[in-house]
Coordinates of C-alpha atoms in Angstrom, one line a residue:
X10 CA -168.0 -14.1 13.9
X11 CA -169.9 -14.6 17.3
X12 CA -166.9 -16.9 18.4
X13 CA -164.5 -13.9 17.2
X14 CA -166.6 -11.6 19.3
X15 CA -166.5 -14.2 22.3
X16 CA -162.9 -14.2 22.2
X17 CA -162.6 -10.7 22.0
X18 CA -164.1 -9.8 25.4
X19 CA -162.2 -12.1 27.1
X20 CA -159.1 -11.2 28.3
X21 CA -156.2 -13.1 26.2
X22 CA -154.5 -16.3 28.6
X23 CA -151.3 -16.3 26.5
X24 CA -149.7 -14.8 23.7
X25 CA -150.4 -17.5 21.5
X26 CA -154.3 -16.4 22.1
X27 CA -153.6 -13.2 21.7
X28 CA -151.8 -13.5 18.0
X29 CA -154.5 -15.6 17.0
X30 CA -156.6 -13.5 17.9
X31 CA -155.2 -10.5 15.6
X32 CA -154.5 -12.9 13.0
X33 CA -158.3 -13.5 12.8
X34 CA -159.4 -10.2 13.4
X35 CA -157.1 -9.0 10.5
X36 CA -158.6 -11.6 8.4
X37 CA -162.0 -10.6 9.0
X38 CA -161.0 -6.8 8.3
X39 CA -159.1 -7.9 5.2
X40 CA -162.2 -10.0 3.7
X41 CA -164.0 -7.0 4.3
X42 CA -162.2 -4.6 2.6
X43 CA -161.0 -6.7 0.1
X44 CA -157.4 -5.8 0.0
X45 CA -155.0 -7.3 -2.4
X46 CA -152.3 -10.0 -1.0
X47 CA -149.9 -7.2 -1.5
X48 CA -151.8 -4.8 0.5
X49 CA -151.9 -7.3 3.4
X50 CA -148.2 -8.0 3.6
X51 CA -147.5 -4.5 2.9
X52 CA -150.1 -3.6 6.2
X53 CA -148.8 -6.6 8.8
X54 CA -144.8 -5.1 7.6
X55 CA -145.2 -1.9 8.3
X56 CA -147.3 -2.5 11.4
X57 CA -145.1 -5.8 12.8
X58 CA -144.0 -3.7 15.8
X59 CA -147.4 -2.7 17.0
X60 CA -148.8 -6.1 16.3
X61 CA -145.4 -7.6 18.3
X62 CA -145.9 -4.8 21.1
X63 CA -149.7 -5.5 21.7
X64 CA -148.9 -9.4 21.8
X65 CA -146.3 -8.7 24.8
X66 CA -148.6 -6.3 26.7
X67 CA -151.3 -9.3 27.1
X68 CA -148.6 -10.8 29.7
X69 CA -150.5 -10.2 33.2
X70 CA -148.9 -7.5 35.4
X71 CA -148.0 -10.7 37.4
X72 CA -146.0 -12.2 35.1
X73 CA -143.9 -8.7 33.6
X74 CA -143.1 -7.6 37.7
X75 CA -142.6 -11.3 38.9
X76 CA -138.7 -11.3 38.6
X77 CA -138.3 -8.1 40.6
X78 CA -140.5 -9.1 43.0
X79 CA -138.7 -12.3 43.6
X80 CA -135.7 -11.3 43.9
X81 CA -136.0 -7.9 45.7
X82 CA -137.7 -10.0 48.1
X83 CA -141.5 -8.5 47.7
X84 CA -140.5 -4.8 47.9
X85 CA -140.2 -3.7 44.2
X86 CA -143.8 -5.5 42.8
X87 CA -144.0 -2.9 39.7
X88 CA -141.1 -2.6 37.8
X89 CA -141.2 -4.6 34.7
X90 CA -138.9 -7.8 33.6
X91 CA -137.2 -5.9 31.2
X92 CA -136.2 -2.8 33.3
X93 CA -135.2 -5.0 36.2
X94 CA -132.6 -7.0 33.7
X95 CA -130.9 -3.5 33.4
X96 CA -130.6 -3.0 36.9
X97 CA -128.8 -6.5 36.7
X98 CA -126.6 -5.4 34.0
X99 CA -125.4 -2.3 35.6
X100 CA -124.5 -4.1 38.8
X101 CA -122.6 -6.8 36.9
X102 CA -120.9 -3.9 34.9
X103 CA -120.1 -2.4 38.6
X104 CA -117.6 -5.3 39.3
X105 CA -115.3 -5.4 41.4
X106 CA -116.8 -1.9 42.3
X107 CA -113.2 -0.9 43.1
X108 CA -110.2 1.1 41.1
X109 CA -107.6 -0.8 42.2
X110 CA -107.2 -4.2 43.3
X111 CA -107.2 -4.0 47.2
X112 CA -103.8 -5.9 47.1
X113 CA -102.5 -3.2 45.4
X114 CA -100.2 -0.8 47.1
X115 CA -101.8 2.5 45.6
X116 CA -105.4 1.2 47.3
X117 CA -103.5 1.1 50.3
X118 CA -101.7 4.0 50.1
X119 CA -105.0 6.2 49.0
X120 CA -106.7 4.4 51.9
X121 CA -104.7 6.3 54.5
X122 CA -106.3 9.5 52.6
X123 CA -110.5 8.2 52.9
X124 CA -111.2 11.7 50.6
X125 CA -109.3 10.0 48.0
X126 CA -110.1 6.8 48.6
X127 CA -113.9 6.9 49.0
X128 CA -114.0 9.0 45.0
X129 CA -112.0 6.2 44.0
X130 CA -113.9 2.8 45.6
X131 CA -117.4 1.4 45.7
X132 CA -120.0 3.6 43.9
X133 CA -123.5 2.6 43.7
X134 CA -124.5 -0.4 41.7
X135 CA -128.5 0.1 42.3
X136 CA -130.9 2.7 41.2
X137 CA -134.0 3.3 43.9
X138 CA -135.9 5.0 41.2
X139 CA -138.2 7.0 43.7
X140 CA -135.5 7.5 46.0
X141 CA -136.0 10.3 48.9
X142 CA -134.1 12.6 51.3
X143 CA -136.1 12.0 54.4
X144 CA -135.0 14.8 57.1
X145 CA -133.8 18.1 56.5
X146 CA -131.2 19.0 53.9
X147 CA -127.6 18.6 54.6
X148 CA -126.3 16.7 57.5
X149 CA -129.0 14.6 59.4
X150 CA -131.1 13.6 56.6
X151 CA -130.8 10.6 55.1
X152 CA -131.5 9.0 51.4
X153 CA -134.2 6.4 51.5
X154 CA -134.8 4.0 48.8
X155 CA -138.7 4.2 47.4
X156 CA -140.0 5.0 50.8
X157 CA -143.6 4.7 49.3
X158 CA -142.9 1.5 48.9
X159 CA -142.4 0.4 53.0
X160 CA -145.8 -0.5 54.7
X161 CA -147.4 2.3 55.9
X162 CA -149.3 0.0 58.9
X163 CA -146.0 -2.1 59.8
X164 CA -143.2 0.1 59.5
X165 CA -140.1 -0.6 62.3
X166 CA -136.7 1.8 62.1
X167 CA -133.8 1.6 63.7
X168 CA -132.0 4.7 64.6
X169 CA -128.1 4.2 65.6
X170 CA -126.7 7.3 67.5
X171 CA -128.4 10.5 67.5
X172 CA -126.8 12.4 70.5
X173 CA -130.1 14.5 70.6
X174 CA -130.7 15.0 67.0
X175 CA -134.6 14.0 66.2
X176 CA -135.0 15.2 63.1
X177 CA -134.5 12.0 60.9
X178 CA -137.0 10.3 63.0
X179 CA -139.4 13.4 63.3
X180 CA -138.8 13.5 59.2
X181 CA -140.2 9.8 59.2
X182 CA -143.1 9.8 61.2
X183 CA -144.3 12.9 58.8
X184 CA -143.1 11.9 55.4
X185 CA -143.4 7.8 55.6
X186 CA -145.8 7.1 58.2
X187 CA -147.3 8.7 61.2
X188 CA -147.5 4.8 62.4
X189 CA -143.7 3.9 62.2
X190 CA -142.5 2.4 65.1
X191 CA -138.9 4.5 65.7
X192 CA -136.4 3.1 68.3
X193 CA -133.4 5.2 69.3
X194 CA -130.3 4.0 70.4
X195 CA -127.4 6.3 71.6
X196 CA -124.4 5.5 74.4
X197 CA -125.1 9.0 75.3
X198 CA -128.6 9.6 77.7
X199 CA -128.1 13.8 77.7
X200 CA -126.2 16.5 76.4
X201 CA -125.9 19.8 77.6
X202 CA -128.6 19.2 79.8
X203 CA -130.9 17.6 77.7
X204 CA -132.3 14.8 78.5
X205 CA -132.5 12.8 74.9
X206 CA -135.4 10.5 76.3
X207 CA -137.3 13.9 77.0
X208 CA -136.3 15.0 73.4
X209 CA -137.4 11.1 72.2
X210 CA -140.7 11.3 73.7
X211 CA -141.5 14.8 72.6
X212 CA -140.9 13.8 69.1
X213 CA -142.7 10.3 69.3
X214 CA -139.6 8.3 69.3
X215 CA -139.0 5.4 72.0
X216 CA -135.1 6.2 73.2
X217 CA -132.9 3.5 74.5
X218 CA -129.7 4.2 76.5
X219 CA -127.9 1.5 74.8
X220 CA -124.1 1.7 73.1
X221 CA -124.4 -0.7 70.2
X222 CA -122.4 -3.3 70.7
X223 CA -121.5 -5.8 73.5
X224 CA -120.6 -4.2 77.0
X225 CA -116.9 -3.4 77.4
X226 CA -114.8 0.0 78.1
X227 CA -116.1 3.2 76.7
X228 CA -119.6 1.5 76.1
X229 CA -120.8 -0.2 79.8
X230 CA -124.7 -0.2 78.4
X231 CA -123.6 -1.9 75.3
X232 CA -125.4 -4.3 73.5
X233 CA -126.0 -6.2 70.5
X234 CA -128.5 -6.9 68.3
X235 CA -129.5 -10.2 69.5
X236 CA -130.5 -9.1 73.2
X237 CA -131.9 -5.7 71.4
X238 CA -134.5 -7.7 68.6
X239 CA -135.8 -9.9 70.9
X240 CA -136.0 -7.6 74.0
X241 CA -138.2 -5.4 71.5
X242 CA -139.9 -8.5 70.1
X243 CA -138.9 -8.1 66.8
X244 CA -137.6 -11.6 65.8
X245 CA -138.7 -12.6 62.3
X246 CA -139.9 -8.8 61.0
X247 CA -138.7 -6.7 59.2
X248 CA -137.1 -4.1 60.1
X249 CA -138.2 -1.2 57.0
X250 CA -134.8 0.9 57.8
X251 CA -131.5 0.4 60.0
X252 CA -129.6 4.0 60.7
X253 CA -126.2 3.6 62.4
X254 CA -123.9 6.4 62.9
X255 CA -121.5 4.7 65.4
X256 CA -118.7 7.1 65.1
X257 CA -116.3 4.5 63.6
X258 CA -117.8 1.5 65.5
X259 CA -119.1 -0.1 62.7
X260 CA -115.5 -1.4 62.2
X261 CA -115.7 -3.6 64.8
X262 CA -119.0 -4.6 64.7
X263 CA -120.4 -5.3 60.6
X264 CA -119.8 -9.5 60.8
X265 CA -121.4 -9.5 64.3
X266 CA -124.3 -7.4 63.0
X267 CA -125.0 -9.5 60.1
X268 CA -124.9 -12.5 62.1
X269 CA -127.5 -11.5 64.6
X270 CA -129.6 -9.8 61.9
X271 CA -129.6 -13.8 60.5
X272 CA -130.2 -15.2 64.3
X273 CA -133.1 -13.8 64.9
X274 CA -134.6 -14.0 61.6
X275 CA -135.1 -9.8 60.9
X276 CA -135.1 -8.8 57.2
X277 CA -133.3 -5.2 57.6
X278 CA -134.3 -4.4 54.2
X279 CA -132.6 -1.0 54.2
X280 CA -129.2 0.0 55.4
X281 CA -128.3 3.6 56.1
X282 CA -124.8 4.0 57.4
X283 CA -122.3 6.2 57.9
X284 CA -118.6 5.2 57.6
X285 CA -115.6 6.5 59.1
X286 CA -112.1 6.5 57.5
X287 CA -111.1 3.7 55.8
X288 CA -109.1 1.7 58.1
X289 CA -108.0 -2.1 56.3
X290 CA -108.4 -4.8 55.9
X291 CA -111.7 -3.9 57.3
X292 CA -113.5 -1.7 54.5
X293 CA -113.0 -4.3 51.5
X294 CA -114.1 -7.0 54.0
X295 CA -117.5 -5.0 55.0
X296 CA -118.4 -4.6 51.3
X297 CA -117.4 -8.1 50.8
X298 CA -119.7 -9.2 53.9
X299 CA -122.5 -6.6 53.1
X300 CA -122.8 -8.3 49.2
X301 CA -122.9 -11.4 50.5
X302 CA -125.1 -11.1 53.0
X303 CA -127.3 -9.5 49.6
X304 CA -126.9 -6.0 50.1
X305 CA -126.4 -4.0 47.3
X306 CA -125.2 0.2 47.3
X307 CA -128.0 2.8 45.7
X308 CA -126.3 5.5 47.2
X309 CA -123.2 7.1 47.9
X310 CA -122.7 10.5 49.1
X311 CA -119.3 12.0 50.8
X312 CA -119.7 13.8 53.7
X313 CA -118.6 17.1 52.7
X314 CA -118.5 19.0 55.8
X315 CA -115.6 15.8 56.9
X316 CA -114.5 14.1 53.7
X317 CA -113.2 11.2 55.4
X318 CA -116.8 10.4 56.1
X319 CA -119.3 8.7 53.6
X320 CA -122.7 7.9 53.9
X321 CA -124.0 4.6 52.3
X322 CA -127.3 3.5 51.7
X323 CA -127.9 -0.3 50.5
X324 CA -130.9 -2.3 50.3
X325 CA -131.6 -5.9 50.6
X326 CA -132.2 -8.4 47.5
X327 CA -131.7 -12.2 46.6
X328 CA -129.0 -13.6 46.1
X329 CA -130.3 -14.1 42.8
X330 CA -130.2 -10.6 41.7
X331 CA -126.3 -10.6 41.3
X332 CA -126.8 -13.7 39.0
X333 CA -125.7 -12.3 35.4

């Protein structure tokens, strides 16, 4: 009894310590009682999924949430084995994540009309279960996976063409964390006399008078992300959220992107883009290069005041992850 009792108080190490340890707790109560051999049985059958249940729940918090941490790469720590083997299923079930085959002539016929094509092609195959419109409703906000989840002390965004529009990075600094270090980036430096570094500071942002992309006609301040992450002294952190609206120059630009993203060793663990059209053979190739590269869609939403516009939002995980 006083080993029993020992036992007890400790927390169980396995399940195997745990079962023995009902199994010898039921003995004692059954002794005690004195119930028939039939009572017992009848007692451990009609309680074999409580006994089961409480023999799974001695599994440390480390162990049920270690898969999603691993292969979400640290950012979902809580969600349980089981759950996050759903979210695995769904994404296989998402395959190819496209009506038509992209050889076929109806996807390129319907992707000369994007508002047909973008109901048709590449839905979301993730669920950010605390997902959040960060900025104001309608056009300018965007939908941020878990953003309780990004660290409130080390917190870096990206912000990809504003042309004067604050408000997403305003929305940030208030609803994620007044400590988020927000860099602009806009080909544009004023608008109808506004002076978007003015605007920038006023709103706590740091602006940059960069096009995205390398230098060339239509974008002389251009550059990419490899002079822009280590001019800001980023390389090897992450980088919580990347917002590009490029107006169509993501086109160009997506392998390029992911390559420097590698180069200098940044985790962009959320993307938040908008895309224009749906010009091929580049759109099957982005979502092609995006999934490799581990990015997987949580959300989808067609611009409705331009249907041939769609915002995406994905978010980085292993490679693991789309491992059936």
């Amino acid at each position: 009894m006083v080993k029993l009792q020992r036992l007890a108080r400790d927390k169980p190490k396995s399940k195997a310590t745990a079962v023995l340890l009902m199994t010898m707790t039921l003995a004692l109560v059954f002794s005690t009682v004195k119930m028939s051999r039939s009572d017992v049985a009848a007692f451990i059958y009609d309680n074999s999924s409580t006994l089961s249940t409480a023999a799974q729940d001695t599994t440390t918090n480390e162990d049920r949430f270690s898969l999603a941490k691993k292969e979400s790469l640290g950012f979902f720590d809580d969600i349980d084995s089981t759950d996050w083997r759903r979210l695995k299923e769904r994404f296989q079930s998402t395959r190819p994540n496209a009506l038509f085959d992209q050889k076929d002539e109806i996807y390129q016929e319907h992707a000369k009309q994007a508002n047909i094509f973008w109901v048709e092609n590449y839905d979301p195959e993730f669920t950010c279960q605390h997902e959040r419109k960060v900025g104001p409703l309608g056009d300018g906000g965007k939908w941020v996976c878990d953003p309780h989840r990004i660290d409130k002390d080390n917190c870096i965004v990206y912000s990809v063409g504003s042309c004067g529009d604050f408000t997403f990075e305003e929305a940030v600094l208030k609803d994620v964390s007044k400590s988020c270090e927000i860099h602009t980036f806009d080909v544009l430096a004023e608008r109808n006399g506004e002076d978007f570094a003015e605007l920038a500071k006023k709103a706590g942002v740091e602006f940059h008078h960069y096009g995205l992309g390398s230098p060339g006609r239509g974008n002389p301040n251009g550059k990419r992300f490899k002079d822009i992450i280590p001019e800001l002294k980023h390389e090897g952190k992450t980088i919580d959220m990347m917002k590009i609206d490029c107006e169509s120059c993501e086109w160009g630009q997506y392998v390029e992107w992911i390559e420097d993203w590698t180069n200098s060793g940044v985790k962009v663990r959320t993307l938040l883009i908008e895309l224009h059209k749906a010009p091929l053979p580049a759109t099957p190739d982005f979502f092609k290069k995006m999934l490799d590269a581990g990015y997987i869609i949580y959300h989808k939403e067609i611009n409705g005041l331009w249907s041939l516009g769609v915002e995406y939002g994905f978010v980085l995980l292993h490679e693991d992850f789309q491992k059936a």
